[in-house]
Amino acid sequence: MEKKNASGTIMGICRVIRCLTVAPLMACVMLLILYGRDKALCGQAAGLAESLVFLVALPLLAYPLQPLVPRYRDSGREGQRSLAMIFAVAGYVLGCLVCLISGAPVSQWIIYLEYLLSGLLIFGCNKLLHRKASGHACGVAGPAALLIYFGVPAWIPALLVMAAVWWASLVMRRHTLGQLAGGTVIPVAVMAVIRLVAGPAAEI
């Protein structure tokens, strides 16, 4: 009985970790930290509001809307995952379009491009190549890479959160090590390419 209770407690902790580290919530944390550091990084208050809509609110809508979408409502977690990916990429595309129309600063473009390119690569791996990469790990590594790029000392917190996500995902058997590694590497690689093109944050 004690072993069963302990196992239930561990699974509960894992669920909490995964719920608190979904991509939209991690994006929200990242945006608020950057805004607190320098409002211009997010395009001032208006840019922050736009980003909260496209990177946070729109992707989150996939979860309550799943039961209302015939194609996905009876497909369980896999359907929820697919719908969330579609909503997320749609949000990233719309965010880039708004950046284009509004003449957003380079820093805001970098944030959206990191999300858009990472999202497209995750989508391509999962749906086109049929090689699953963890969107959950991507949703944690991407914001961490952005914070570090913009000079926020987030290395240790990022590693701790990533370790917790990997552990929880493995315990719950939601992902394999390879899938978690793939989801982690993709946004870091995208950020490295963006840095090569745009240069260090101090130069933008």
Short mmCIF file of C-alpha atoms in Angstrom, two decimals:
data_model
loop_
_atom_site.label_atom_id
_atom_site.label_comp_id
_atom_site.label_asym_id
_atom_site.label_seq_id
_atom_site.Cartn_x
_atom_site.Cartn_y
_atom_site.Cartn_z
CA MET A 1 0.00 0.00 0.00
CA GLU A 2 2.82 2.41 0.92
CA LYS A 3 4.59 1.66 -2.36
CA LYS A 4 1.37 2.33 -4.27
CA ASN A 5 0.84 5.62 -2.44
CA ALA A 6 4.44 6.66 -3.11
CA SER A 7 4.02 5.83 -6.79
CA GLY A 8 0.82 7.88 -6.92
CA THR A 9 2.57 10.82 -5.28
CA ILE A 10 5.43 10.69 -7.78
CA MET A 11 3.00 10.57 -10.70
CA GLY A 12 1.13 13.53 -9.22
CA ILE A 13 4.36 15.51 -8.99
CA CYS A 14 5.16 14.62 -12.59
CA ARG A 15 1.75 15.81 -13.78
CA VAL A 16 2.19 19.12 -11.94
CA ILE A 17 5.64 19.61 -13.49
CA ARG A 18 4.35 18.96 -16.98
CA CYS A 19 1.29 21.19 -16.51
CA LEU A 20 3.39 24.10 -15.23
CA THR A 21 5.92 23.80 -18.04
CA VAL A 22 3.68 23.66 -21.12
CA ALA A 23 5.02 25.82 -23.94
CA PRO A 24 2.53 28.72 -23.64
CA LEU A 25 3.22 29.17 -19.91
CA MET A 26 6.97 29.06 -20.49
CA ALA A 27 6.51 31.68 -23.22
CA CYS A 28 4.58 33.85 -20.77
CA VAL A 29 7.34 33.62 -18.17
CA MET A 30 9.99 34.43 -20.78
CA LEU A 31 8.08 37.45 -22.12
CA LEU A 32 7.48 38.91 -18.67
CA ILE A 33 11.14 38.48 -17.71
CA LEU A 34 12.31 40.18 -20.91
CA TYR A 35 9.77 42.97 -20.48
CA GLY A 36 10.96 43.52 -16.93
CA ARG A 37 14.57 43.63 -18.12
CA ASP A 38 13.98 46.01 -21.04
CA LYS A 39 10.53 46.91 -22.36
CA ALA A 40 11.96 47.59 -25.81
CA LEU A 41 12.88 43.90 -26.23
CA CYS A 42 9.19 43.02 -26.43
CA GLY A 43 8.17 46.06 -28.44
CA GLN A 44 6.98 48.02 -25.40
CA ALA A 45 3.55 47.37 -23.83
CA ALA A 46 1.75 46.95 -27.17
CA GLY A 47 4.30 44.40 -28.37
CA LEU A 48 4.06 42.50 -25.11
CA ALA A 49 0.27 42.35 -25.39
CA GLU A 50 0.51 41.04 -28.96
CA SER A 51 3.05 38.42 -27.94
CA LEU A 52 0.90 37.25 -25.03
CA VAL A 53 -1.96 36.74 -27.49
CA PHE A 54 0.03 34.92 -30.20
CA LEU A 55 2.52 32.97 -28.09
CA VAL A 56 0.39 32.26 -25.02
CA ALA A 57 -3.37 32.68 -25.38
CA LEU A 58 -3.83 31.25 -28.89
CA PRO A 59 -1.78 28.07 -28.30
CA LEU A 60 -3.59 27.51 -24.98
CA LEU A 61 -6.96 27.63 -26.76
CA ALA A 62 -6.26 24.24 -28.30
CA TYR A 63 -6.86 22.50 -24.97
CA PRO A 64 -10.41 23.71 -24.18
CA LEU A 65 -11.37 23.63 -27.86
CA GLN A 66 -10.33 20.02 -28.49
CA PRO A 67 -13.75 18.57 -27.42
CA LEU A 68 -15.45 20.95 -29.87
CA VAL A 69 -13.39 20.01 -32.94
CA PRO A 70 -14.84 16.83 -34.51
CA ARG A 71 -11.56 15.65 -36.00
CA TYR A 72 -9.71 15.79 -32.69
CA ARG A 73 -12.26 15.38 -29.90
CA ASP A 74 -12.17 11.57 -29.86
CA SER A 75 -8.46 11.14 -30.50
CA GLY A 76 -7.28 11.52 -26.91
CA ARG A 77 -3.90 12.95 -26.02
CA GLU A 78 -2.50 12.50 -29.52
CA GLY A 79 -5.33 14.61 -30.92
CA GLN A 80 -4.78 17.22 -28.23
CA ARG A 81 -1.08 17.29 -29.06
CA SER A 82 -1.73 17.70 -32.80
CA LEU A 83 -4.30 20.44 -32.28
CA ALA A 84 -2.02 22.29 -29.87
CA MET A 85 0.77 22.16 -32.46
CA ILE A 86 -1.53 23.60 -35.15
CA PHE A 87 -2.75 26.42 -32.89
CA ALA A 88 0.80 27.18 -31.79
CA VAL A 89 2.21 27.43 -35.32
CA ALA A 90 -0.81 29.53 -36.35
CA GLY A 91 -0.03 31.91 -33.49
CA TYR A 92 3.62 32.15 -34.52
CA VAL A 93 2.70 32.91 -38.15
CA LEU A 94 0.17 35.56 -37.12
CA GLY A 95 2.74 37.09 -34.78
CA CYS A 96 5.25 37.38 -37.62
CA LEU A 97 2.62 38.99 -39.85
CA VAL A 98 1.82 41.56 -37.18
CA CYS A 99 5.54 42.25 -36.78
CA LEU A 100 5.78 42.85 -40.51
CA ILE A 101 2.78 45.19 -40.56
CA SER A 102 3.69 47.11 -37.41
CA GLY A 103 7.41 47.51 -38.09
CA ALA A 104 8.40 45.66 -34.94
CA PRO A 105 11.95 45.94 -33.52
CA VAL A 106 14.53 43.29 -34.42
CA SER A 107 14.35 41.83 -30.91
CA GLN A 108 10.65 41.05 -31.32
CA TRP A 109 11.31 39.51 -34.72
CA ILE A 110 13.94 37.26 -33.12
CA ILE A 111 11.44 36.05 -30.51
CA TYR A 112 8.82 35.18 -33.13
CA LEU A 113 11.29 33.60 -35.54
CA GLU A 114 12.68 31.40 -32.79
CA TYR A 115 9.17 30.13 -32.11
CA LEU A 116 8.09 29.87 -35.74
CA LEU A 117 11.16 28.03 -37.02
CA SER A 118 11.27 25.70 -34.01
CA GLY A 119 7.54 25.01 -34.35
CA LEU A 120 7.84 24.25 -38.07
CA LEU A 121 10.78 21.90 -37.45
CA ILE A 122 8.90 20.07 -34.69
CA PHE A 123 5.84 19.83 -36.94
CA GLY A 124 7.96 18.59 -39.85
CA CYS A 125 9.69 15.95 -37.73
CA ASN A 126 6.45 14.65 -36.25
CA LYS A 127 4.08 14.86 -39.22
CA LEU A 128 6.28 14.64 -42.31
CA LEU A 129 9.30 12.61 -41.24
CA HIS A 130 7.35 10.63 -38.63
CA ARG A 131 10.23 11.11 -36.18
CA LYS A 132 8.76 12.33 -32.95
CA ALA A 133 10.47 15.22 -31.20
CA SER A 134 9.11 16.47 -27.90
CA GLY A 135 7.15 19.69 -28.29
CA HIS A 136 7.14 19.94 -24.51
CA ALA A 137 10.95 19.95 -24.33
CA CYS A 138 11.05 22.42 -27.23
CA GLY A 139 8.65 24.71 -25.36
CA VAL A 140 11.06 24.85 -22.42
CA ALA A 141 14.37 25.01 -24.29
CA GLY A 142 13.21 27.74 -26.69
CA PRO A 143 12.36 30.37 -24.05
CA ALA A 144 15.53 29.48 -22.14
CA ALA A 145 17.63 30.00 -25.28
CA LEU A 146 15.97 33.38 -25.87
CA LEU A 147 16.56 34.54 -22.29
CA ILE A 148 20.22 33.57 -22.48
CA TYR A 149 20.60 35.26 -25.88
CA PHE A 150 19.20 38.51 -24.49
CA GLY A 151 21.60 38.44 -21.56
CA VAL A 152 19.40 37.03 -18.78
CA PRO A 153 21.49 34.73 -16.52
CA ALA A 154 19.12 31.80 -16.90
CA TRP A 155 21.54 28.90 -17.38
CA ILE A 156 21.07 27.22 -14.01
CA PRO A 157 17.26 27.71 -13.73
CA ALA A 158 16.88 26.53 -17.33
CA LEU A 159 18.89 23.36 -16.71
CA LEU A 160 16.93 22.62 -13.52
CA VAL A 161 13.57 23.09 -15.24
CA MET A 162 14.70 21.04 -18.24
CA ALA A 163 15.91 18.24 -15.97
CA ALA A 164 12.55 18.22 -14.18
CA VAL A 165 10.68 18.08 -17.50
CA TRP A 166 12.82 15.22 -18.79
CA TRP A 167 12.37 13.30 -15.55
CA ALA A 168 8.60 13.82 -15.42
CA SER A 169 8.17 12.92 -19.09
CA LEU A 170 10.20 9.72 -18.72
CA VAL A 171 8.44 8.65 -15.52
CA MET A 172 5.03 9.19 -17.17
CA ARG A 173 6.30 7.53 -20.37
CA ARG A 174 5.19 10.47 -22.46
CA HIS A 175 8.48 10.63 -24.36
CA THR A 176 11.66 8.65 -24.93
CA LEU A 177 15.13 10.04 -24.32
CA GLY A 178 15.58 10.50 -28.07
CA GLN A 179 12.35 12.46 -28.40
CA LEU A 180 13.26 14.70 -25.48
CA ALA A 181 16.76 15.26 -26.87
CA GLY A 182 15.34 16.12 -30.29
CA GLY A 183 12.85 18.57 -28.82
CA THR A 184 15.61 20.23 -26.80
CA VAL A 185 18.18 20.48 -29.59
CA ILE A 186 15.85 21.98 -32.22
CA PRO A 187 15.21 25.41 -30.57
CA VAL A 188 18.81 25.67 -29.38
CA ALA A 189 20.04 25.04 -32.94
CA VAL A 190 17.54 27.57 -34.32
CA MET A 191 18.72 30.15 -31.80
CA ALA A 192 22.34 29.50 -32.77
CA VAL A 193 21.50 30.13 -36.45
CA ILE A 194 19.57 33.30 -35.58
CA ARG A 195 22.56 34.54 -33.58
CA LEU A 196 24.86 33.93 -36.55
CA VAL A 197 22.56 35.94 -38.80
CA ALA A 198 21.48 38.72 -36.42
CA GLY A 199 24.64 38.87 -34.31
CA PRO A 200 24.85 39.20 -30.52
CA ALA A 201 21.92 40.84 -28.75
CA ALA A 202 24.12 43.80 -27.82
CA GLU A 203 24.47 44.66 -31.53
CA ILE A 204 20.76 44.76 -32.46
#
